JSON list of C-alpha atoms in Angstrom, two decimals:
[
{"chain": "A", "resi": 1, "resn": "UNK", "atom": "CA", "xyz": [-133.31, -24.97, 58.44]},
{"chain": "A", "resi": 2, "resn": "UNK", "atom": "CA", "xyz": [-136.91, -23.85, 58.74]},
{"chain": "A", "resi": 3, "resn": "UNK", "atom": "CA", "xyz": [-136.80, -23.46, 54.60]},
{"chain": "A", "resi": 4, "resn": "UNK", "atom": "CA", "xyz": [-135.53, -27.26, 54.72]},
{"chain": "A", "resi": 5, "resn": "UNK", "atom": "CA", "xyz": [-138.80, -28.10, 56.58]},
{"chain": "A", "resi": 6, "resn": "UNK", "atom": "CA", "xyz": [-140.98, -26.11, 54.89]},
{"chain": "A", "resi": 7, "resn": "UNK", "atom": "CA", "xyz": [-139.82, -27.80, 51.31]},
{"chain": "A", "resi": 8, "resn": "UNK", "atom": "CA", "xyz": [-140.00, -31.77, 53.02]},
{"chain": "A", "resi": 9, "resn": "UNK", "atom": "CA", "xyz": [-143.50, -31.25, 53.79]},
{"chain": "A", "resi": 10, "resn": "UNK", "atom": "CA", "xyz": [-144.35, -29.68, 50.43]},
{"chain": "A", "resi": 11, "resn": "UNK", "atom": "CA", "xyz": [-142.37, -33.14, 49.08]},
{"chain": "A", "resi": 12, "resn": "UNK", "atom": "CA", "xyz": [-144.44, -35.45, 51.43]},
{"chain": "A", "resi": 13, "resn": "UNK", "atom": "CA", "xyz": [-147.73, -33.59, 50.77]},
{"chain": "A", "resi": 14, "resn": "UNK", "atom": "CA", "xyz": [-146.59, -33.97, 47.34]},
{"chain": "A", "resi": 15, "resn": "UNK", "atom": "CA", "xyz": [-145.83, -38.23, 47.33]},
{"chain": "A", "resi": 16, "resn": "UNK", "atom": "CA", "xyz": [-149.07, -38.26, 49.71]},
{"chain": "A", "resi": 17, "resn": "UNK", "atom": "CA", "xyz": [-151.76, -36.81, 47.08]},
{"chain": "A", "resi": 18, "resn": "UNK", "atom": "CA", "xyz": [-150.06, -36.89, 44.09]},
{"chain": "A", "resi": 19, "resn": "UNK", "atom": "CA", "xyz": [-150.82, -33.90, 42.93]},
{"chain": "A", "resi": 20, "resn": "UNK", "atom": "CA", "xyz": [-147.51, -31.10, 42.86]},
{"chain": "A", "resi": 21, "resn": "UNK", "atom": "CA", "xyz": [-148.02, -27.37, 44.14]},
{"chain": "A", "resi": 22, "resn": "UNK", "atom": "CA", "xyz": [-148.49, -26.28, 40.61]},
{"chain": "A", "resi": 23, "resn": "UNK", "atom": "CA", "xyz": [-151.02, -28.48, 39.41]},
{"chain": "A", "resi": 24, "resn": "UNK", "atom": "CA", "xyz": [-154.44, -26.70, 37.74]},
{"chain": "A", "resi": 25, "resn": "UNK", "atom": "CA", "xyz": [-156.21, -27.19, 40.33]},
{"chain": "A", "resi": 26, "resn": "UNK", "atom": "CA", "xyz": [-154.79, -24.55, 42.89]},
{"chain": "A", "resi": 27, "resn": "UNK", "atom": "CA", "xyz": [-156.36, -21.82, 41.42]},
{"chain": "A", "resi": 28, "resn": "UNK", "atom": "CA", "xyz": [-157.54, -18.34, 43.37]},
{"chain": "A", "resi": 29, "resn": "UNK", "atom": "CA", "xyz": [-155.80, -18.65, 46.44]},
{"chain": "A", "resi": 30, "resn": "UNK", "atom": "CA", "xyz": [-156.04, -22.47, 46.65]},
{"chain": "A", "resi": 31, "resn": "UNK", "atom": "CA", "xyz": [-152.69, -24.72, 46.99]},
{"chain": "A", "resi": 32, "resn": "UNK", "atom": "CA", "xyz": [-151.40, -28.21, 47.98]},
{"chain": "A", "resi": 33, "resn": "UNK", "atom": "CA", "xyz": [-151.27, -26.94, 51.74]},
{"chain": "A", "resi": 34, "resn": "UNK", "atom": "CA", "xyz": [-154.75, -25.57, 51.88]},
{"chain": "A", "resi": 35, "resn": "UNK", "atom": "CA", "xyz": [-156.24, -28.29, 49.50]},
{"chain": "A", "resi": 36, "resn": "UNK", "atom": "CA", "xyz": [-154.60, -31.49, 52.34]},
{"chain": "A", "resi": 37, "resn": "UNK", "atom": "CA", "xyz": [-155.67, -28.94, 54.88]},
{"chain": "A", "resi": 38, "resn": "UNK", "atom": "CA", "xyz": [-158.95, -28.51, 53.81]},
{"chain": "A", "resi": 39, "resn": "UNK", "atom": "CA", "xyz": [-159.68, -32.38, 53.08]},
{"chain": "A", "resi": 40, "resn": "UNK", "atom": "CA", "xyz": [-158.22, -33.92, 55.94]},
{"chain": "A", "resi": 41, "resn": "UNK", "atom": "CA", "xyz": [-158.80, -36.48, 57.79]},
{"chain": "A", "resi": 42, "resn": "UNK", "atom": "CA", "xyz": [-162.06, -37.22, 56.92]},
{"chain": "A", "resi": 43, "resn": "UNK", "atom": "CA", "xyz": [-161.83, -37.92, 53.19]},
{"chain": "A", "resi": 44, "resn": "UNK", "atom": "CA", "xyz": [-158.12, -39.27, 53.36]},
{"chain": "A", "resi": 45, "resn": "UNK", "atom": "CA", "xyz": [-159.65, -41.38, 50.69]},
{"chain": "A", "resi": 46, "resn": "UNK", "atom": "CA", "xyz": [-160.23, -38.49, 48.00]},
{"chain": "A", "resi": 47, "resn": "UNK", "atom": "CA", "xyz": [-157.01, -36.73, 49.03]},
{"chain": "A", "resi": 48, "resn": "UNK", "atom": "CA", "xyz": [-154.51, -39.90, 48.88]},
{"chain": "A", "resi": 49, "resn": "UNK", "atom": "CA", "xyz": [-153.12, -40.71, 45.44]},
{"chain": "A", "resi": 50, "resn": "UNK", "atom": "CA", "xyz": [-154.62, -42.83, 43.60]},
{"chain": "A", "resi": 51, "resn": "UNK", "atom": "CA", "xyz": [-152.06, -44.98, 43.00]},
{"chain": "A", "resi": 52, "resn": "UNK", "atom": "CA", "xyz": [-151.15, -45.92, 46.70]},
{"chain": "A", "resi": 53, "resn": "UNK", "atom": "CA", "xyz": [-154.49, -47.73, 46.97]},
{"chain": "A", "resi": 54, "resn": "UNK", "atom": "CA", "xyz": [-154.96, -51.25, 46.26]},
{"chain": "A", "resi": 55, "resn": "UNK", "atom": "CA", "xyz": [-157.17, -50.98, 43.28]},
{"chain": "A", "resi": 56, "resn": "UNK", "atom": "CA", "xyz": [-160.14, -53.99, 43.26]},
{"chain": "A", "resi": 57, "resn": "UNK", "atom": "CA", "xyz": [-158.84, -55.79, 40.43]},
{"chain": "A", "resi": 58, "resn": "UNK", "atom": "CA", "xyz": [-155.24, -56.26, 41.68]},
{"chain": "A", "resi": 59, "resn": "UNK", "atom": "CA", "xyz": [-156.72, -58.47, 44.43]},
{"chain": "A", "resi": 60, "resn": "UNK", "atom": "CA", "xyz": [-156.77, -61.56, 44.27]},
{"chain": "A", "resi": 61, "resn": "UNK", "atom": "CA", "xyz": [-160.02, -63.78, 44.30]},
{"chain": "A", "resi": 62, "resn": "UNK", "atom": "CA", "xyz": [-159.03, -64.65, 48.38]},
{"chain": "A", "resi": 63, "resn": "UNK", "atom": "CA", "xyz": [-158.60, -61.39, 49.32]},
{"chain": "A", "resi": 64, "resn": "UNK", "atom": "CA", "xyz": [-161.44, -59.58, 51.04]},
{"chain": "A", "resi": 65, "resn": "UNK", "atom": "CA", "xyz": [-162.36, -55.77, 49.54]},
{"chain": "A", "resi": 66, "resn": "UNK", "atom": "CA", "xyz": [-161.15, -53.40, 52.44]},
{"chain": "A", "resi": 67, "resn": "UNK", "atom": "CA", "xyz": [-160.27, -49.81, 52.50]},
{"chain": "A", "resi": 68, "resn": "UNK", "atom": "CA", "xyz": [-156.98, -49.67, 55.03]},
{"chain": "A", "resi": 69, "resn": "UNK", "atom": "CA", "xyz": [-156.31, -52.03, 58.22]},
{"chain": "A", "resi": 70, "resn": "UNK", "atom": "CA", "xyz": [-155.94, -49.62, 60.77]},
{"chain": "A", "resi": 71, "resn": "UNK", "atom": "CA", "xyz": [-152.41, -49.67, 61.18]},
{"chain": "A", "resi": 72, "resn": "UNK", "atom": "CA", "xyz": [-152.10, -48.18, 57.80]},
{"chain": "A", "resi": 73, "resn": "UNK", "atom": "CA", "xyz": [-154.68, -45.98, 57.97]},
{"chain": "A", "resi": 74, "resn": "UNK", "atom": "CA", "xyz": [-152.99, -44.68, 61.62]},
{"chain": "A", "resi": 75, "resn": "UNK", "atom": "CA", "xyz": [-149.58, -44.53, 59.64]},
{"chain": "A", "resi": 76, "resn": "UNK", "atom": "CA", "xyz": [-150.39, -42.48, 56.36]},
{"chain": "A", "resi": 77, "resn": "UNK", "atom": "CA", "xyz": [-152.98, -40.16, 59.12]},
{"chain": "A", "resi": 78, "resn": "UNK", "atom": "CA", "xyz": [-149.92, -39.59, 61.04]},
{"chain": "A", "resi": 79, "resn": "UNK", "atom": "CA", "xyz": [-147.80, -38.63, 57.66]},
{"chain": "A", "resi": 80, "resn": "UNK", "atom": "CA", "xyz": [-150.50, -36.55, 56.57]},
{"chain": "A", "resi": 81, "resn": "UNK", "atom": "CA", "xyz": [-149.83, -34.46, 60.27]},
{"chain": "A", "resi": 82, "resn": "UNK", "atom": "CA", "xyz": [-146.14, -34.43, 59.49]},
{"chain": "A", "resi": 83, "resn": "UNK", "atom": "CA", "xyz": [-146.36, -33.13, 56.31]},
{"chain": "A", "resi": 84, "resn": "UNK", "atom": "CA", "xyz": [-149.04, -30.01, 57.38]},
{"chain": "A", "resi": 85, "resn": "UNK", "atom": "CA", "xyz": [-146.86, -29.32, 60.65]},
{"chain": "A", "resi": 86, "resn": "UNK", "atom": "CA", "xyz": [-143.91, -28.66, 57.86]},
{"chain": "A", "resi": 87, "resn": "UNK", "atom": "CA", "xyz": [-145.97, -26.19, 56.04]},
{"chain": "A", "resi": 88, "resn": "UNK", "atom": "CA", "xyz": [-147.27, -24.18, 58.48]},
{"chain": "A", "resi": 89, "resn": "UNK", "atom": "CA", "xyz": [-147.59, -20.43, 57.85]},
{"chain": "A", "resi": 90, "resn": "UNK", "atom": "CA", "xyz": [-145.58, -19.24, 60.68]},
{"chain": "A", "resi": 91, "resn": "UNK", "atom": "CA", "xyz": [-141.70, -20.63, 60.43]},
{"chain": "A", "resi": 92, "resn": "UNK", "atom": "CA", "xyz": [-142.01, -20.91, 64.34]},
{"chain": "A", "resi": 93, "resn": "UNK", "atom": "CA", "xyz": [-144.78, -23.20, 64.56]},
{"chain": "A", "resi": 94, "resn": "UNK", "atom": "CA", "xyz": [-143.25, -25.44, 62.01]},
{"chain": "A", "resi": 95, "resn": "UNK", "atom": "CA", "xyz": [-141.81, -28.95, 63.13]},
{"chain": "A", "resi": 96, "resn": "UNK", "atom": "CA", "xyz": [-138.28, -29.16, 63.42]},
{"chain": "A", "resi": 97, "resn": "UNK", "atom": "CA", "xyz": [-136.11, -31.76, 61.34]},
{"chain": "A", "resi": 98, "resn": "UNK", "atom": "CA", "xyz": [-135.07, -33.68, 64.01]},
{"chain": "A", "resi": 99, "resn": "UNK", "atom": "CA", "xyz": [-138.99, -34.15, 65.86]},
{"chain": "A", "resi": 100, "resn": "UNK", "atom": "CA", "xyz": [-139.87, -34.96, 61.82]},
{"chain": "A", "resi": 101, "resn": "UNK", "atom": "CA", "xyz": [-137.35, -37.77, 61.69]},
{"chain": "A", "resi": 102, "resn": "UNK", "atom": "CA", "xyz": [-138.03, -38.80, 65.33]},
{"chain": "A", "resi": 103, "resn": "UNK", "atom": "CA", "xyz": [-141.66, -38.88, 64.39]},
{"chain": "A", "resi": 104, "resn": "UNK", "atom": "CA", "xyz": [-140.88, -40.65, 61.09]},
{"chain": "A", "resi": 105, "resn": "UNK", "atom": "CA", "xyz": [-138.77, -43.60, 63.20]},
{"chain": "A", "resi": 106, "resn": "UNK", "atom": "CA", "xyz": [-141.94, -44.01, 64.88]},
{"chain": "A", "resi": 107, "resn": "UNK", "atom": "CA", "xyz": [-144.49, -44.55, 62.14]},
{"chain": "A", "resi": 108, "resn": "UNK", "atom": "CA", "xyz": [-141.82, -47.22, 60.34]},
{"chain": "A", "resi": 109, "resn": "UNK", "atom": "CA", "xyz": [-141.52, -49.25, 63.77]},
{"chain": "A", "resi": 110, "resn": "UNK", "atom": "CA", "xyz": [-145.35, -49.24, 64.42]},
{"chain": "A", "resi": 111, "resn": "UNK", "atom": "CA", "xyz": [-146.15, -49.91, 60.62]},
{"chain": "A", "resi": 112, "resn": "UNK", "atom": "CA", "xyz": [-143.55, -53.40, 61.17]},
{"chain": "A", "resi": 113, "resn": "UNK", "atom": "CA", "xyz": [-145.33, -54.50, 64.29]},
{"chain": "A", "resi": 114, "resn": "UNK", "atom": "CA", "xyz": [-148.77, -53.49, 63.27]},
{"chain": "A", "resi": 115, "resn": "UNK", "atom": "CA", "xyz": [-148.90, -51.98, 67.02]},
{"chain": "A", "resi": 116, "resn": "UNK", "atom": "CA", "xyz": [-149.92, -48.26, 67.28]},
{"chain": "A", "resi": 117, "resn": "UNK", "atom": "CA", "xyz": [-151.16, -45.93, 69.49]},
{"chain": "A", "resi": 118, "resn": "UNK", "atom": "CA", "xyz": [-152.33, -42.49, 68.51]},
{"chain": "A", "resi": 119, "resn": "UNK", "atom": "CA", "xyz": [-151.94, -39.46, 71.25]},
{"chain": "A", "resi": 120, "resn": "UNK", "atom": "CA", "xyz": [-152.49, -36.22, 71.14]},
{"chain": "A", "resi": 121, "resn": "UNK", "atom": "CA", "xyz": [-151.98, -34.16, 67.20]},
{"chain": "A", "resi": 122, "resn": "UNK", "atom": "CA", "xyz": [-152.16, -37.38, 65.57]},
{"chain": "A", "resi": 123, "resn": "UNK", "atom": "CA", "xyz": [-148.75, -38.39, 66.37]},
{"chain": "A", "resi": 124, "resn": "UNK", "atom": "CA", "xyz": [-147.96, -42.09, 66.72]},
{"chain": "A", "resi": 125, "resn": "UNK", "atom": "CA", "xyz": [-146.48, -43.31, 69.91]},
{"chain": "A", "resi": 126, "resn": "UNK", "atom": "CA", "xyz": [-144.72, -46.52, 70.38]},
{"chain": "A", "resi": 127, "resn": "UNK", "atom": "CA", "xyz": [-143.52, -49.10, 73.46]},
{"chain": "A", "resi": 128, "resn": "UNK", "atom": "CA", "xyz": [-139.87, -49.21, 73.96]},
{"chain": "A", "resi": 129, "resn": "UNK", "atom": "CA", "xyz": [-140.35, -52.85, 73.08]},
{"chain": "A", "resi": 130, "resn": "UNK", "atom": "CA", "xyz": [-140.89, -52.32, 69.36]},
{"chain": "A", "resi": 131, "resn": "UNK", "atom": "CA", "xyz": [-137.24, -49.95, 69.40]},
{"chain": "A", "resi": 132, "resn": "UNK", "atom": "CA", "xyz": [-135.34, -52.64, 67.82]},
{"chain": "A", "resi": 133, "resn": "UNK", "atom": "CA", "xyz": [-136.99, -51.97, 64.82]},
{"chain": "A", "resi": 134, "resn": "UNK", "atom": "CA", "xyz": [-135.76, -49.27, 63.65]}
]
């Protein structure tokens, strides 16, 4: 199961950045894990692919220029954390599959309701109110 883990976090950290494990780039001891590790959270911005931002010209003319509300930015922070607990070194420090989905339930509800709270590891935590939307 660990393997399992290891290889959805690669995937997420993968969809996340766009960029795959064997990409040019990871050169010298450098890969995908290191390279998220190394970046985030503070430049989510030059580690998130390119193509899940809102580029300037696909807004339209009402739309004010913003980076991420803040429930977004909370949500795709909080993927980022899944996908680097996957890859850990160490297969016992890793995440298991069913804290990954229970985590994952979590982000979808508060993404709907635009209601998060961040604890501790970067992990979102919801009210019991928002449950039936899973």
């Amino acid at each position: 199961m660990n393997g399992d883990v290891y290889s959805f976090g690669i995937l997420m950290l993968e969809m996340l950045t766009g960029r795959r494990p064997t990409d040019e780039i990871f050169q010298d001891g450098q890969n995908l894990h290191k390279f998220v590790a190394n970046s985030f959270p503070e430049n989510l911005l030059q580690i998130l692919d390119p193509l899940l931002v809102v580029k300037e010209a696909e807004l339209s003319t009402k739309e004010e220029i913003q980076n991420f509300t803040p429930t977004t930015e909370v949500c795709l922070v909080s993927l980022f954390h899944i996908g680097l607990a996957c890859v850990k070194e160490s297969p016992k420090e890793r995440i298991s599959m069913v804290d990954v989905t229970r985590e994952l339930s979590k982000i979808k509800r508060a993404f709907i309701s635009g209601k998060v709270k961040v604890k501790r590891h970067g992990f979102i935590t919801t009210s019991r109110t928002d449950a039936s939307l899973v």
